[in-house]
Tab-separated table of N, CA and C in Angstrom:
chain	number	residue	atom	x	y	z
A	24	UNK	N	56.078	96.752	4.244
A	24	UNK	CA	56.754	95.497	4.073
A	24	UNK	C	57.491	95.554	2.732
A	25	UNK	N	59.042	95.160	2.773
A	25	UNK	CA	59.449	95.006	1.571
A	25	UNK	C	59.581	93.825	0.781
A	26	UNK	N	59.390	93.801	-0.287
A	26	UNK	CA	59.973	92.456	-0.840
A	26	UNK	C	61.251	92.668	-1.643
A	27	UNK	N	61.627	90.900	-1.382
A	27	UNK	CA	62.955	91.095	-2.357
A	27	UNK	C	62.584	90.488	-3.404
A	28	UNK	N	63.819	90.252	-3.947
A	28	UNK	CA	63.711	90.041	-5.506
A	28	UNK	C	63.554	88.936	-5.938
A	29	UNK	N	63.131	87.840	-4.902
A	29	UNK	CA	62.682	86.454	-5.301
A	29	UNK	C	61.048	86.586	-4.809
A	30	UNK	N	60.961	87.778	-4.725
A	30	UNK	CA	59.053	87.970	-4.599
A	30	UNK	C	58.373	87.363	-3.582
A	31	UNK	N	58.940	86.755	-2.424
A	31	UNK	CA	58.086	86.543	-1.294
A	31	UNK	C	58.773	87.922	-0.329
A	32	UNK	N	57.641	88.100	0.455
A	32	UNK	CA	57.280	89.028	1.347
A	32	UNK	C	58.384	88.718	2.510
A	33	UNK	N	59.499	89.954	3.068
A	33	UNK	CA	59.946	89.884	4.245
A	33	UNK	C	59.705	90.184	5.356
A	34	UNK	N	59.533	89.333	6.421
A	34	UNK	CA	59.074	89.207	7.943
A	34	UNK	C	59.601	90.382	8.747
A	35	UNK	N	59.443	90.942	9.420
A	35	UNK	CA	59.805	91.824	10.463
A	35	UNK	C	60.670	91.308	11.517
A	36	UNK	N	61.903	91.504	11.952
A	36	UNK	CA	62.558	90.770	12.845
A	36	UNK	C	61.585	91.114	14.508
A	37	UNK	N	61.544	90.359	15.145
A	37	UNK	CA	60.627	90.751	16.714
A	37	UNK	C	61.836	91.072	17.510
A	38	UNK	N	60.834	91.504	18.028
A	38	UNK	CA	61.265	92.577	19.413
A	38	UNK	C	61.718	91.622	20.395
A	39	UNK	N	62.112	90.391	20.247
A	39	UNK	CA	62.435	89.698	21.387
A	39	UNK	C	63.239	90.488	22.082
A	40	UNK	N	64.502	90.857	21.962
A	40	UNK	CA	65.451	91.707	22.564
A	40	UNK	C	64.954	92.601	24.087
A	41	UNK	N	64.111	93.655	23.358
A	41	UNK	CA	63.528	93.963	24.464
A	41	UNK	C	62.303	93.529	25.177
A	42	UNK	N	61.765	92.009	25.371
A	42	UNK	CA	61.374	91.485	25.744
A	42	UNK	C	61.845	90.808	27.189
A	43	UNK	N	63.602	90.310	26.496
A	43	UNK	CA	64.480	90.036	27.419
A	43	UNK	C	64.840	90.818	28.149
A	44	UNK	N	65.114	92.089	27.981
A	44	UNK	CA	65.797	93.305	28.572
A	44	UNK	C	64.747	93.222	29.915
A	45	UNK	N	63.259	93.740	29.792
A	45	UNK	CA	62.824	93.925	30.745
A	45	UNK	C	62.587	92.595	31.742
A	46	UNK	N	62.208	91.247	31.457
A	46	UNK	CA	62.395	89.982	31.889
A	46	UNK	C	63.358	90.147	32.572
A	47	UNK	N	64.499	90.764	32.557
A	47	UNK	CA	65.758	90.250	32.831
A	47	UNK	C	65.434	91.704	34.315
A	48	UNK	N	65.665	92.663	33.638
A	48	UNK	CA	65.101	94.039	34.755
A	48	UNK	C	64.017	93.748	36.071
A	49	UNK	N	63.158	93.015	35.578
A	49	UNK	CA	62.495	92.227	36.302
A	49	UNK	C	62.767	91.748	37.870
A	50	UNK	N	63.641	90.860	37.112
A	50	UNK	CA	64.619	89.525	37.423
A	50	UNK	C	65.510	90.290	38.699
A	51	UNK	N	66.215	91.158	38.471
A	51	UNK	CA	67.085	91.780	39.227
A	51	UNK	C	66.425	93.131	40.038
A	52	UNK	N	65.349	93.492	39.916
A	52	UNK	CA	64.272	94.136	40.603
A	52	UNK	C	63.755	92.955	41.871
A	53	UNK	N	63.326	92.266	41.689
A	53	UNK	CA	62.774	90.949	42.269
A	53	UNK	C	64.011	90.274	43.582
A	54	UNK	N	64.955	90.131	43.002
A	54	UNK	CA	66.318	89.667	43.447
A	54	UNK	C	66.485	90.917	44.930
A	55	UNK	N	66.821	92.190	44.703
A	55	UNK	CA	67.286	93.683	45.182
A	55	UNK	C	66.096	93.775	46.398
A	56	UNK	N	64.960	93.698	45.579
A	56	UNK	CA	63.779	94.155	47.108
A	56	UNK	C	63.903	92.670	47.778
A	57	UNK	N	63.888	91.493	47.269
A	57	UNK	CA	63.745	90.727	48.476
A	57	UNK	C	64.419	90.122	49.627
A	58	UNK	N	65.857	91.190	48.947
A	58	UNK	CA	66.361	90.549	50.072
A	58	UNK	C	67.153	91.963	50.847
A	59	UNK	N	66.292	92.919	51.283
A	59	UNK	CA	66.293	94.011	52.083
A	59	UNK	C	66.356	93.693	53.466
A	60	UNK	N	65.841	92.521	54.261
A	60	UNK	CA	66.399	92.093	55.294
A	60	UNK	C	66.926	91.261	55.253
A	61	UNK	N	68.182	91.461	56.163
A	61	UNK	CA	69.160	89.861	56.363
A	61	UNK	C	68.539	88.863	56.844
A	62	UNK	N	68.750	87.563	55.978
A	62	UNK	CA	68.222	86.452	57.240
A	62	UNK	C	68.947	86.100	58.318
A	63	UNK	N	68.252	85.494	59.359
A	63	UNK	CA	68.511	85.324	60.548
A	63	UNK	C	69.881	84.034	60.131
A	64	UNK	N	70.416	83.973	61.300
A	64	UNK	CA	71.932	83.005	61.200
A	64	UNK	C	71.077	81.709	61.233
A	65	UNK	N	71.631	80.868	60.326
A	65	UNK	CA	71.290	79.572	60.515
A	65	UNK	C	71.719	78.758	61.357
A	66	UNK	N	72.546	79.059	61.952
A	66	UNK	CA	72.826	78.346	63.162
A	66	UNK	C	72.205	78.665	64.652
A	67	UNK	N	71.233	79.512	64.564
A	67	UNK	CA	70.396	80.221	65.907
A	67	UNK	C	69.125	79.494	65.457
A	68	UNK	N	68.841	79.479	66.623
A	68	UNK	CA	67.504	78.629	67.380
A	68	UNK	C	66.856	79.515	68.259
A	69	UNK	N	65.676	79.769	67.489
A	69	UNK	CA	64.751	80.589	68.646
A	69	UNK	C	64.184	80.430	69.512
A	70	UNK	N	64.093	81.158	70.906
A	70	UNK	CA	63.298	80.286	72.328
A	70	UNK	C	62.033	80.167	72.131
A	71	UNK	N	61.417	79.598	72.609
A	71	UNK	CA	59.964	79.511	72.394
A	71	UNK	C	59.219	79.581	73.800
A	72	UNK	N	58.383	80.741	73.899
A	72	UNK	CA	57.766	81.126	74.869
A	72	UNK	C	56.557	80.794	74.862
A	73	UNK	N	55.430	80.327	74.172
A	73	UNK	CA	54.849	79.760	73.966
A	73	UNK	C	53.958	79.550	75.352
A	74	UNK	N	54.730	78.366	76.127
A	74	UNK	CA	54.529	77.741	77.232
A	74	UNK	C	54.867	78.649	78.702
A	75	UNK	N	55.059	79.849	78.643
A	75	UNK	CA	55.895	80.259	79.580
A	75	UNK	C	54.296	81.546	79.824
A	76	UNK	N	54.412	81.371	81.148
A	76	UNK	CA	53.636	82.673	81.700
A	76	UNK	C	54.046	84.162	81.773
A	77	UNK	N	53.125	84.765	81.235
A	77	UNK	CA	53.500	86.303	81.287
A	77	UNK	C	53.249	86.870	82.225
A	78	UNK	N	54.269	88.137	82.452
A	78	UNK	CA	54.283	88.641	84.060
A	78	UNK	C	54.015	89.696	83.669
A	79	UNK	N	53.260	91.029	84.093
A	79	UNK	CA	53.180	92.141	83.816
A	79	UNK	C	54.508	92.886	84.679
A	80	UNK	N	55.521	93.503	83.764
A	80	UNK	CA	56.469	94.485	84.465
A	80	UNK	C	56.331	95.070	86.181
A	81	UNK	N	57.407	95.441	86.606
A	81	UNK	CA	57.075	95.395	87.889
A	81	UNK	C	56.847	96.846	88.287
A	82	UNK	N	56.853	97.940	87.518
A	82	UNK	CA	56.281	99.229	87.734
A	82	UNK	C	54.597	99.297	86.899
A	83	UNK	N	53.980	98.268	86.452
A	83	UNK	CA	52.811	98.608	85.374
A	83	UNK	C	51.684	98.402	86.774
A	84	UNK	N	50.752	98.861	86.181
A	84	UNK	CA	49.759	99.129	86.983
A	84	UNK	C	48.342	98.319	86.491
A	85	UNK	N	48.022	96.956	86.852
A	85	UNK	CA	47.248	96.110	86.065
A	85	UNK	C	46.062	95.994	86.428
A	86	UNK	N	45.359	96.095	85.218
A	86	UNK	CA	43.614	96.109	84.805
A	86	UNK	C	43.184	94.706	84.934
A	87	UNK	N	42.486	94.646	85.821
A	87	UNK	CA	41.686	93.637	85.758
A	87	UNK	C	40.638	93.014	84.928
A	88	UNK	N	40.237	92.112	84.328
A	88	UNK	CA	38.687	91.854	83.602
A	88	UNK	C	37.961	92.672	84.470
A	89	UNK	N	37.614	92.495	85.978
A	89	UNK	CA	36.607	93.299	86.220
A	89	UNK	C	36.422	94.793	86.602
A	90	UNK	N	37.675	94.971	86.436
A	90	UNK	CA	37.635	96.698	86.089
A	90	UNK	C	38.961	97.118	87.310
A	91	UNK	N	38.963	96.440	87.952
A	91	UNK	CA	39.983	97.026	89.167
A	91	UNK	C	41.543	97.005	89.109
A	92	UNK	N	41.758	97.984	89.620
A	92	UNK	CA	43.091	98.152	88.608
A	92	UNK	C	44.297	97.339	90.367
A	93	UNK	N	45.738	96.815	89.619
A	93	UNK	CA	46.139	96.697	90.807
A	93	UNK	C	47.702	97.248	90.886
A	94	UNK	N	48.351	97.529	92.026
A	94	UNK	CA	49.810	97.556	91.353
A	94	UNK	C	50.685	96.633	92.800
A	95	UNK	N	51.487	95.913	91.875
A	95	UNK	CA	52.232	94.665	92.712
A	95	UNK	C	51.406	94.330	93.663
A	96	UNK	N	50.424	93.801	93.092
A	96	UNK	CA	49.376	92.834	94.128
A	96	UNK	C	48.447	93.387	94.711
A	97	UNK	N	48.146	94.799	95.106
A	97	UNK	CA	47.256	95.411	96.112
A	97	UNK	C	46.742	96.762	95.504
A	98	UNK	N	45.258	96.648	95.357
A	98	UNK	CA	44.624	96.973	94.687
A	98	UNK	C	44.658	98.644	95.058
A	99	UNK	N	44.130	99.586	94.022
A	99	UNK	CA	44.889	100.999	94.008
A	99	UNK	C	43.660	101.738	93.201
A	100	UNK	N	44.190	102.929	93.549
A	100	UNK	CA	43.243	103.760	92.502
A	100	UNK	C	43.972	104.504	91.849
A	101	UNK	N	43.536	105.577	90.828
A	101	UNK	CA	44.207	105.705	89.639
A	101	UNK	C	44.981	107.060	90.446
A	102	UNK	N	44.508	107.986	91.287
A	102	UNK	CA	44.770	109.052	92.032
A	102	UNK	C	45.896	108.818	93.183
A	103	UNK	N	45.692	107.619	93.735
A	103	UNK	CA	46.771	107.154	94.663
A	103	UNK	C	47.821	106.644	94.117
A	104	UNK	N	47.709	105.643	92.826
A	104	UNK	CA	48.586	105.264	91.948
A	104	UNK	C	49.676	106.598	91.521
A	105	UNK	N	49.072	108.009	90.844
A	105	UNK	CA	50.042	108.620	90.520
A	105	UNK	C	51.117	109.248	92.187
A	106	UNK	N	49.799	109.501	93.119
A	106	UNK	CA	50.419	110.062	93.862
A	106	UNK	C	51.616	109.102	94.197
A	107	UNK	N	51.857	108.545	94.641
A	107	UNK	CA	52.460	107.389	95.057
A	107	UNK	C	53.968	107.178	94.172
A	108	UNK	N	54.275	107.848	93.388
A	108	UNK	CA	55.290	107.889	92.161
A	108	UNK	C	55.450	108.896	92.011
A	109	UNK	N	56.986	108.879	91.595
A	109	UNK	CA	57.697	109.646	91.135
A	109	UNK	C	57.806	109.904	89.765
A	110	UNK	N	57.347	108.926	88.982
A	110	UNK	CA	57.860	109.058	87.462
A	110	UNK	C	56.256	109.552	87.037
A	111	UNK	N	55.954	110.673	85.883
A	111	UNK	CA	54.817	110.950	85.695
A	111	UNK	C	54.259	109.825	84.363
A	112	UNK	N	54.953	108.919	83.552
A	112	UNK	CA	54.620	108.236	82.970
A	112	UNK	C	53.950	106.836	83.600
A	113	UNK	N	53.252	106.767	83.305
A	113	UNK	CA	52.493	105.187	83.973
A	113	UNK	C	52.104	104.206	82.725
A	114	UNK	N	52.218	102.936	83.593
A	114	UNK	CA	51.816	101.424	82.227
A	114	UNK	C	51.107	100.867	82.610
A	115	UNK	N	50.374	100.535	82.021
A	115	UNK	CA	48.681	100.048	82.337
A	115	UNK	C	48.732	98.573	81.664
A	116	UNK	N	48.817	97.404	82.259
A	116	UNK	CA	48.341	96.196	81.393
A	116	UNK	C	47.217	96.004	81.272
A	117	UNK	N	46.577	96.127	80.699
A	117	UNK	CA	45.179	95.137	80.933
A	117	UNK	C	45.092	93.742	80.904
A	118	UNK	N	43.825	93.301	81.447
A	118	UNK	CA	43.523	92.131	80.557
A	118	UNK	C	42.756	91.935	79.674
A	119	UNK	N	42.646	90.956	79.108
A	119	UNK	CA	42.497	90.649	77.438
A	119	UNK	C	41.012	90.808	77.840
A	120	UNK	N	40.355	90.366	78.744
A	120	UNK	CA	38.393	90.669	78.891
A	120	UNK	C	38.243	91.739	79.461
A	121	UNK	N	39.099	92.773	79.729
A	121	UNK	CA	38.481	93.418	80.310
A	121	UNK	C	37.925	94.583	79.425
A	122	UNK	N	36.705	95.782	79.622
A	122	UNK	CA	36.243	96.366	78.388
A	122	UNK	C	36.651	97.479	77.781
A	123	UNK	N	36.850	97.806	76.756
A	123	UNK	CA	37.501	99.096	76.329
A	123	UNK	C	37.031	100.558	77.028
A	124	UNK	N	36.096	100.388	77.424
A	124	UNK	CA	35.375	101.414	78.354
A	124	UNK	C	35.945	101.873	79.459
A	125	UNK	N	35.928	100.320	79.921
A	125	UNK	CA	36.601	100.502	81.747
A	125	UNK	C	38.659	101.262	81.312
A	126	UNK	N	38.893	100.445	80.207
A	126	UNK	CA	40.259	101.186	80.170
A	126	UNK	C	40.818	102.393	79.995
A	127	UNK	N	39.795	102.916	78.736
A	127	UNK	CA	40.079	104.207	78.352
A	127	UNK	C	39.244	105.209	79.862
A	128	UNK	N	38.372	104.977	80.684
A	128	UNK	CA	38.207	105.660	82.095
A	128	UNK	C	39.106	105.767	82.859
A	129	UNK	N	39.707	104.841	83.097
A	129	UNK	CA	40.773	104.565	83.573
A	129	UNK	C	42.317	105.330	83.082
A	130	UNK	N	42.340	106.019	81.957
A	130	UNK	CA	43.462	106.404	81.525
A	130	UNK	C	42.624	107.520	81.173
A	131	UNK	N	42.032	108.631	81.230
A	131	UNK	CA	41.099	109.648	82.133
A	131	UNK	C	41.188	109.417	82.992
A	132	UNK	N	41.384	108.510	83.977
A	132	UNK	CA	41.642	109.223	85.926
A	132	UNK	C	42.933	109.335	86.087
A	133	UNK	N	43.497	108.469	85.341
A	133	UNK	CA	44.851	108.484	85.521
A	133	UNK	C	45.858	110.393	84.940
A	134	UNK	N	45.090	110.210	84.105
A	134	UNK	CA	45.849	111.912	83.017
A	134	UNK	C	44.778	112.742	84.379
A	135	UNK	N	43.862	112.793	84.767
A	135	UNK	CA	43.242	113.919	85.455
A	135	UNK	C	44.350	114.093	86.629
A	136	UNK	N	44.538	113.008	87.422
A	136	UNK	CA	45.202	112.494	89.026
A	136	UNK	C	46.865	113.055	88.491
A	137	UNK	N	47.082	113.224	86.924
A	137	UNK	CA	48.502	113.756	86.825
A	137	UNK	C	49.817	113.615	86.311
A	138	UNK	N	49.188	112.376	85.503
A	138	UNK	CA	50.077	111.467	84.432
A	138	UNK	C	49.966	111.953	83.199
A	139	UNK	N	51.375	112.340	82.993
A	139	UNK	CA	51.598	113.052	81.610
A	139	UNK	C	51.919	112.072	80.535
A	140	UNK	N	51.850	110.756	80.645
A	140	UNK	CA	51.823	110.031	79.464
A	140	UNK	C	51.609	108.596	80.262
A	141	UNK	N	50.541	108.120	79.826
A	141	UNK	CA	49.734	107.035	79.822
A	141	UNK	C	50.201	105.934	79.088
A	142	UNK	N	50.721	104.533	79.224
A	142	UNK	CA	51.064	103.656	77.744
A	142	UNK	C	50.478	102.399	78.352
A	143	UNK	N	49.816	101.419	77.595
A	143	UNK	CA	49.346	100.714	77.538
A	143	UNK	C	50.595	99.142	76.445
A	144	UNK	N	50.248	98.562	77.426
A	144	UNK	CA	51.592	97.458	77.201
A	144	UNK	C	50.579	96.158	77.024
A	145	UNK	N	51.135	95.869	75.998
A	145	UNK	CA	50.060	94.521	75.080
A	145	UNK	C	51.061	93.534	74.564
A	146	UNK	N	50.683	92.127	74.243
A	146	UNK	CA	51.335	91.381	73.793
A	146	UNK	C	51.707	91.126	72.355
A	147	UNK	N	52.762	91.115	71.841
A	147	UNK	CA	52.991	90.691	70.212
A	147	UNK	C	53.629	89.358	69.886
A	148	UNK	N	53.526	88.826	69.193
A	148	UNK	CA	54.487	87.859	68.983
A	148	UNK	C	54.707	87.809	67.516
A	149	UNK	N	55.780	86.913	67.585
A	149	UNK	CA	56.987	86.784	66.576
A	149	UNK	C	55.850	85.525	65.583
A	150	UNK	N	55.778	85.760	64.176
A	150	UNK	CA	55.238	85.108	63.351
A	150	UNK	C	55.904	84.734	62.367
């Protein structure tokens, strides 16, 4: 610390400067990542499905809660199911009770009977 020549002690100027610098770096860090997706148009209105019944696709092959699998209404097995098709990929809905057991067996008869890719089609929604 120096003193001057009227003998009180001189203060250190602070670092505010780069205080601001990074505040400010911050600032425009903050700004850059948040707005990495566009928002949606304000003039669009989203449908709301909510209320609307879900249909399982009309090639999927659907799991029952109690284990039985069906395709467009009439009940099937996993061996007749592939035979029965042309495409070696198959879609399996389940339902929401039915047990992880019975599904993953089920997608084992299905890969044994000749299905080279198995997919399982579940619900998501928009939050």
């Amino acid at each position: 610390m120096s003193v001057p020549r009227d003998g009180a002690p001189r203060r250190r100027p602070e670092a505010t400067i780069a205080l601001i610098n990074v505040v400010f770096l911050m600032l425009i860090f903050f700004l850059v990542a948040g707005t990495v997706a566009p928002p949606l148009d304000p003039d669009v209105t989203l449908v709301r499905t909510e209320d609307l019944e879900g249909r399982a696709p009309p090639d999927a092959l659907v799991l029952l809660a109690d284990g039985t699998a069906r395709y467009r209404g009439a009940s099937t097995s996993a061996a007749e199911h592939v035979a029965a098709r042309e495409e070696t990929t198959i879609r399996i809905v389940p339902d929401r009770d039915v047990s992880a057991e019975r599904l993953i067996e089920l997608t084992l008869e299905l890969r044994a009977a000749g299905a080279e890719r198995v997919m399982v089609v579940t619900e998501r929604g928009l939050e």
